[in-house]
Coordinates of C-alpha atoms in Angstrom, one line a residue:
X11 CA 52.1 86.6 118.6
X12 CA 48.9 88.1 117.1
X13 CA 48.8 87.8 113.4
X14 CA 47.3 90.7 111.5
X15 CA 45.1 89.8 108.6
X16 CA 46.5 91.1 105.4
X17 CA 44.6 92.0 102.2
X18 CA 44.7 89.3 99.4
X19 CA 47.2 89.8 96.6
X20 CA 45.4 90.2 93.3
X21 CA 47.7 88.5 90.8
X22 CA 50.5 86.1 90.5
X23 CA 53.0 88.7 89.3
X24 CA 52.5 90.7 92.6
X25 CA 53.2 87.6 94.6
X26 CA 56.2 86.8 92.5
X27 CA 57.5 90.4 93.0
X28 CA 57.0 90.3 96.7
X29 CA 58.7 87.0 97.2
X30 CA 61.6 87.9 94.8
X31 CA 62.1 91.2 96.7
X32 CA 61.9 89.5 100.1
X33 CA 64.6 87.0 99.1
X34 CA 66.8 89.5 97.1
X35 CA 66.8 91.9 100.1
X36 CA 67.7 89.1 102.6
X37 CA 64.4 89.2 104.4
X38 CA 64.0 85.5 104.0
X39 CA 67.1 83.4 104.8
X40 CA 68.7 80.8 102.6
X41 CA 67.4 77.3 103.1
X42 CA 64.1 78.5 104.7
X43 CA 61.2 76.1 104.0
X44 CA 58.4 78.0 102.4
X45 CA 55.2 76.7 104.0
X46 CA 52.4 76.6 101.4
X47 CA 49.8 76.8 104.1
X48 CA 51.2 79.9 105.7
X49 CA 51.9 81.7 102.4
X50 CA 48.5 80.9 101.1
X51 CA 47.1 82.7 104.2
X52 CA 49.6 85.5 103.8
X53 CA 48.6 86.2 100.2
X54 CA 45.0 85.0 100.3
X55 CA 45.4 82.6 97.4
X56 CA 45.0 79.0 96.6
X57 CA 47.8 76.4 96.6
X58 CA 47.5 76.1 92.8
X59 CA 48.3 79.8 92.4
X60 CA 51.1 79.8 94.9
X61 CA 52.7 76.8 93.2
X62 CA 52.6 78.6 89.9
X63 CA 54.7 81.4 91.5
X64 CA 57.0 78.8 93.1
X65 CA 57.6 77.3 89.6
X66 CA 58.7 80.7 88.3
X67 CA 61.0 81.4 91.2
X68 CA 62.5 77.9 90.8
X69 CA 63.2 78.7 87.1
X70 CA 65.1 81.8 88.3
X71 CA 67.0 79.6 90.8
X72 CA 65.8 81.8 93.6
X73 CA 64.0 78.9 95.3
X74 CA 64.5 75.1 95.2
X75 CA 61.6 72.7 94.7
X76 CA 62.3 69.3 96.4
X77 CA 60.1 66.3 95.5
X78 CA 57.7 65.4 98.2
X79 CA 59.3 68.0 100.5
X80 CA 58.2 71.3 99.2
X81 CA 59.8 74.7 98.4
X82 CA 62.8 76.2 100.0
X83 CA 64.7 79.5 99.6
X84 CA 67.8 78.6 97.6
X85 CA 70.9 77.8 99.6
X86 CA 73.8 78.1 97.0
X87 CA 76.8 75.9 97.6
X88 CA 80.3 77.2 97.4
X89 CA 80.6 75.9 93.8
X90 CA 77.3 77.6 92.9
X91 CA 78.6 80.8 94.5
X92 CA 81.7 80.8 92.4
X93 CA 79.5 80.2 89.3
X94 CA 77.3 83.2 90.1
X95 CA 80.3 85.5 90.4
X96 CA 81.8 84.2 87.2
X97 CA 78.5 85.0 85.4
X98 CA 78.4 88.5 87.0
X99 CA 81.9 89.2 85.8
X100 CA 81.0 88.2 82.3
X101 CA 77.8 90.4 82.2
X102 CA 78.6 93.4 84.4
X103 CA 81.8 94.3 82.6
X104 CA 79.8 94.6 79.4
X105 CA 77.2 96.8 81.2
X106 CA 79.8 99.4 82.4
X107 CA 81.5 99.3 79.0
X108 CA 78.3 100.2 77.2
X109 CA 77.6 103.1 79.6
X110 CA 81.2 104.4 79.4
X111 CA 81.4 104.3 75.6
X112 CA 78.8 107.0 75.3
X113 CA 78.2 108.5 78.7
X114 CA 75.0 110.6 79.0
X115 CA 74.4 113.3 81.6
X116 CA 71.1 111.8 82.6
X117 CA 72.9 108.5 83.4
X118 CA 75.6 110.2 85.4
X119 CA 73.1 112.3 87.3
X120 CA 71.1 109.2 88.2
X121 CA 74.2 107.2 89.3
X122 CA 75.4 110.2 91.4
X123 CA 72.1 110.4 93.1
X124 CA 72.3 106.7 94.0
X125 CA 75.7 107.2 95.4
X126 CA 74.3 110.0 97.6
X127 CA 71.6 107.6 98.9
X128 CA 74.3 105.1 99.7
X129 CA 76.3 107.7 101.6
X130 CA 73.3 108.8 103.6
X131 CA 72.5 105.2 104.6
X132 CA 76.1 104.6 105.5
X133 CA 76.3 107.8 107.6
X134 CA 73.1 106.8 109.4
X135 CA 74.5 103.3 110.0
X136 CA 71.4 101.8 108.4
X137 CA 72.9 98.5 107.4
X138 CA 69.6 97.1 106.0
X139 CA 69.1 100.1 103.7
X140 CA 72.7 100.2 102.7
X141 CA 72.7 96.5 101.8
X142 CA 69.7 97.0 99.6
X143 CA 71.2 100.1 97.9
X144 CA 74.5 98.4 97.2
X145 CA 72.7 95.6 95.5
X146 CA 70.4 98.0 93.6
X147 CA 73.5 99.9 92.3
X148 CA 74.3 96.9 90.0
X149 CA 70.8 96.6 88.8
X150 CA 70.6 100.4 88.1
X151 CA 73.7 100.2 85.9
X152 CA 72.0 97.5 83.8
X153 CA 68.8 99.4 83.6
X154 CA 70.6 102.5 82.4
X155 CA 71.9 100.7 79.4
X156 CA 68.3 100.3 78.1
X157 CA 69.1 96.6 77.4
X158 CA 66.3 94.5 78.8
X159 CA 68.3 91.3 78.7
X160 CA 71.1 92.9 80.8
X161 CA 68.4 94.0 83.3
X162 CA 66.8 90.5 83.5
X163 CA 70.1 88.7 83.9
X164 CA 71.6 91.1 86.4
X165 CA 68.4 91.1 88.5
X166 CA 68.6 87.4 88.9
X167 CA 72.3 87.3 89.6
X168 CA 72.1 90.1 92.2
X169 CA 69.3 88.2 94.0
X170 CA 71.4 85.0 94.0
X171 CA 74.4 87.1 95.3
X172 CA 72.3 88.3 98.2
X173 CA 71.6 84.7 99.2
X174 CA 75.3 83.9 98.9
X175 CA 76.3 86.9 101.0
X176 CA 73.6 86.0 103.6
X177 CA 75.2 82.5 103.8
X178 CA 78.8 83.2 103.7
X179 CA 79.4 86.8 105.0
X180 CA 79.2 88.4 108.4
X181 CA 75.6 89.7 109.1
X182 CA 77.1 93.1 109.9
X183 CA 79.5 93.3 106.9
X184 CA 78.9 95.6 104.0
X185 CA 78.8 93.7 100.7
X186 CA 80.6 96.6 98.8
X187 CA 83.5 98.8 99.9
X188 CA 82.7 102.4 100.5
X189 CA 84.6 103.9 97.5
X190 CA 84.3 101.2 94.8
X191 CA 80.9 102.2 93.4
X192 CA 82.1 105.9 93.3
X193 CA 85.2 104.9 91.3
X194 CA 83.1 103.0 88.8
X195 CA 80.8 105.9 88.3
X196 CA 83.8 108.3 87.9
X197 CA 85.2 106.0 85.1
X198 CA 81.9 105.9 83.3
X199 CA 81.5 109.7 83.6
X200 CA 85.0 110.1 82.1
X201 CA 84.1 107.9 79.2
X202 CA 86.9 105.5 80.2
X203 CA 85.5 102.1 79.3
X204 CA 88.8 100.3 80.0
X205 CA 88.9 101.7 83.6
X206 CA 85.2 101.0 84.2
X207 CA 85.7 97.4 83.1
X208 CA 88.8 97.0 85.3
X209 CA 87.2 98.6 88.4
X210 CA 84.1 96.4 88.0
X211 CA 86.2 93.3 87.8
X212 CA 88.1 94.3 90.9
X213 CA 84.9 95.2 92.8
X214 CA 83.3 91.9 92.1
X215 CA 86.5 90.1 93.0
X216 CA 86.6 91.9 96.4
X217 CA 83.0 91.0 97.2
X218 CA 83.6 87.3 96.3
X219 CA 86.8 87.1 98.3
X220 CA 85.2 88.6 101.3
X221 CA 82.9 85.5 101.6
X222 CA 83.6 83.1 104.4
X223 CA 82.2 79.6 103.9
X224 CA 80.4 78.1 106.8
X225 CA 77.4 76.0 107.6
X226 CA 75.3 77.8 110.2
X227 CA 72.1 76.2 111.5
X228 CA 68.9 77.9 110.5
X229 CA 66.7 79.2 113.3
X230 CA 62.9 79.2 113.4
X231 CA 61.6 82.0 111.2
X232 CA 58.5 84.1 111.3
X233 CA 57.6 84.3 107.6
X234 CA 54.3 86.1 108.1
X235 CA 55.9 89.2 109.6
X236 CA 58.1 89.7 106.5
X237 CA 55.2 90.0 104.1
X238 CA 53.0 91.8 106.7
X239 CA 55.6 94.6 106.7
X240 CA 55.9 94.6 102.9
X241 CA 52.2 94.7 102.3
X242 CA 51.7 97.4 104.9

């Protein structure tokens, strides 16, 4: 395979964002070893700078740093998966409550547009796009509260959830049922905080219960192609 030379990435934040996005959107599989040599070539940076990014990603629990072995995309255990969904239930019910207590038209309009995007991806059978959008829905809810802490926490938890779903769900399964996001938006639009809370809890419970724990072997992976596509 011919490797196309990519432009260097100018700052650590850009590298962090690219790697976070690649992991959150399931472009890099759980447990993948992140070769410093290959990634330094991909981004056109030194090992020192790459390790700074690795440290931030490890703090967010998106990757794991192993002594004398290097960096790996996180591979959450069944116990860790349960903890992630427990944290999501605690945070995301508060998110929808805040939105439903004083529903604004701009919020409802934005959520309805997102639902249309999900519907189009579903109709087109674009599983990759749909997977990204269903995860983005939860982050959008947090962003629309205007609470930066909600946004930061939900962003990390949805990224970890993507890793968990990659590990324990069927590759062709949708993470979210077709109508559940729509029901949550309807409850928010109606100003029914109790219903919004209940529906979010049921939704997260359905996602968690759909997981099937197994231990599949990891195949050889072309990490350069992922970032080549993202960098254009």
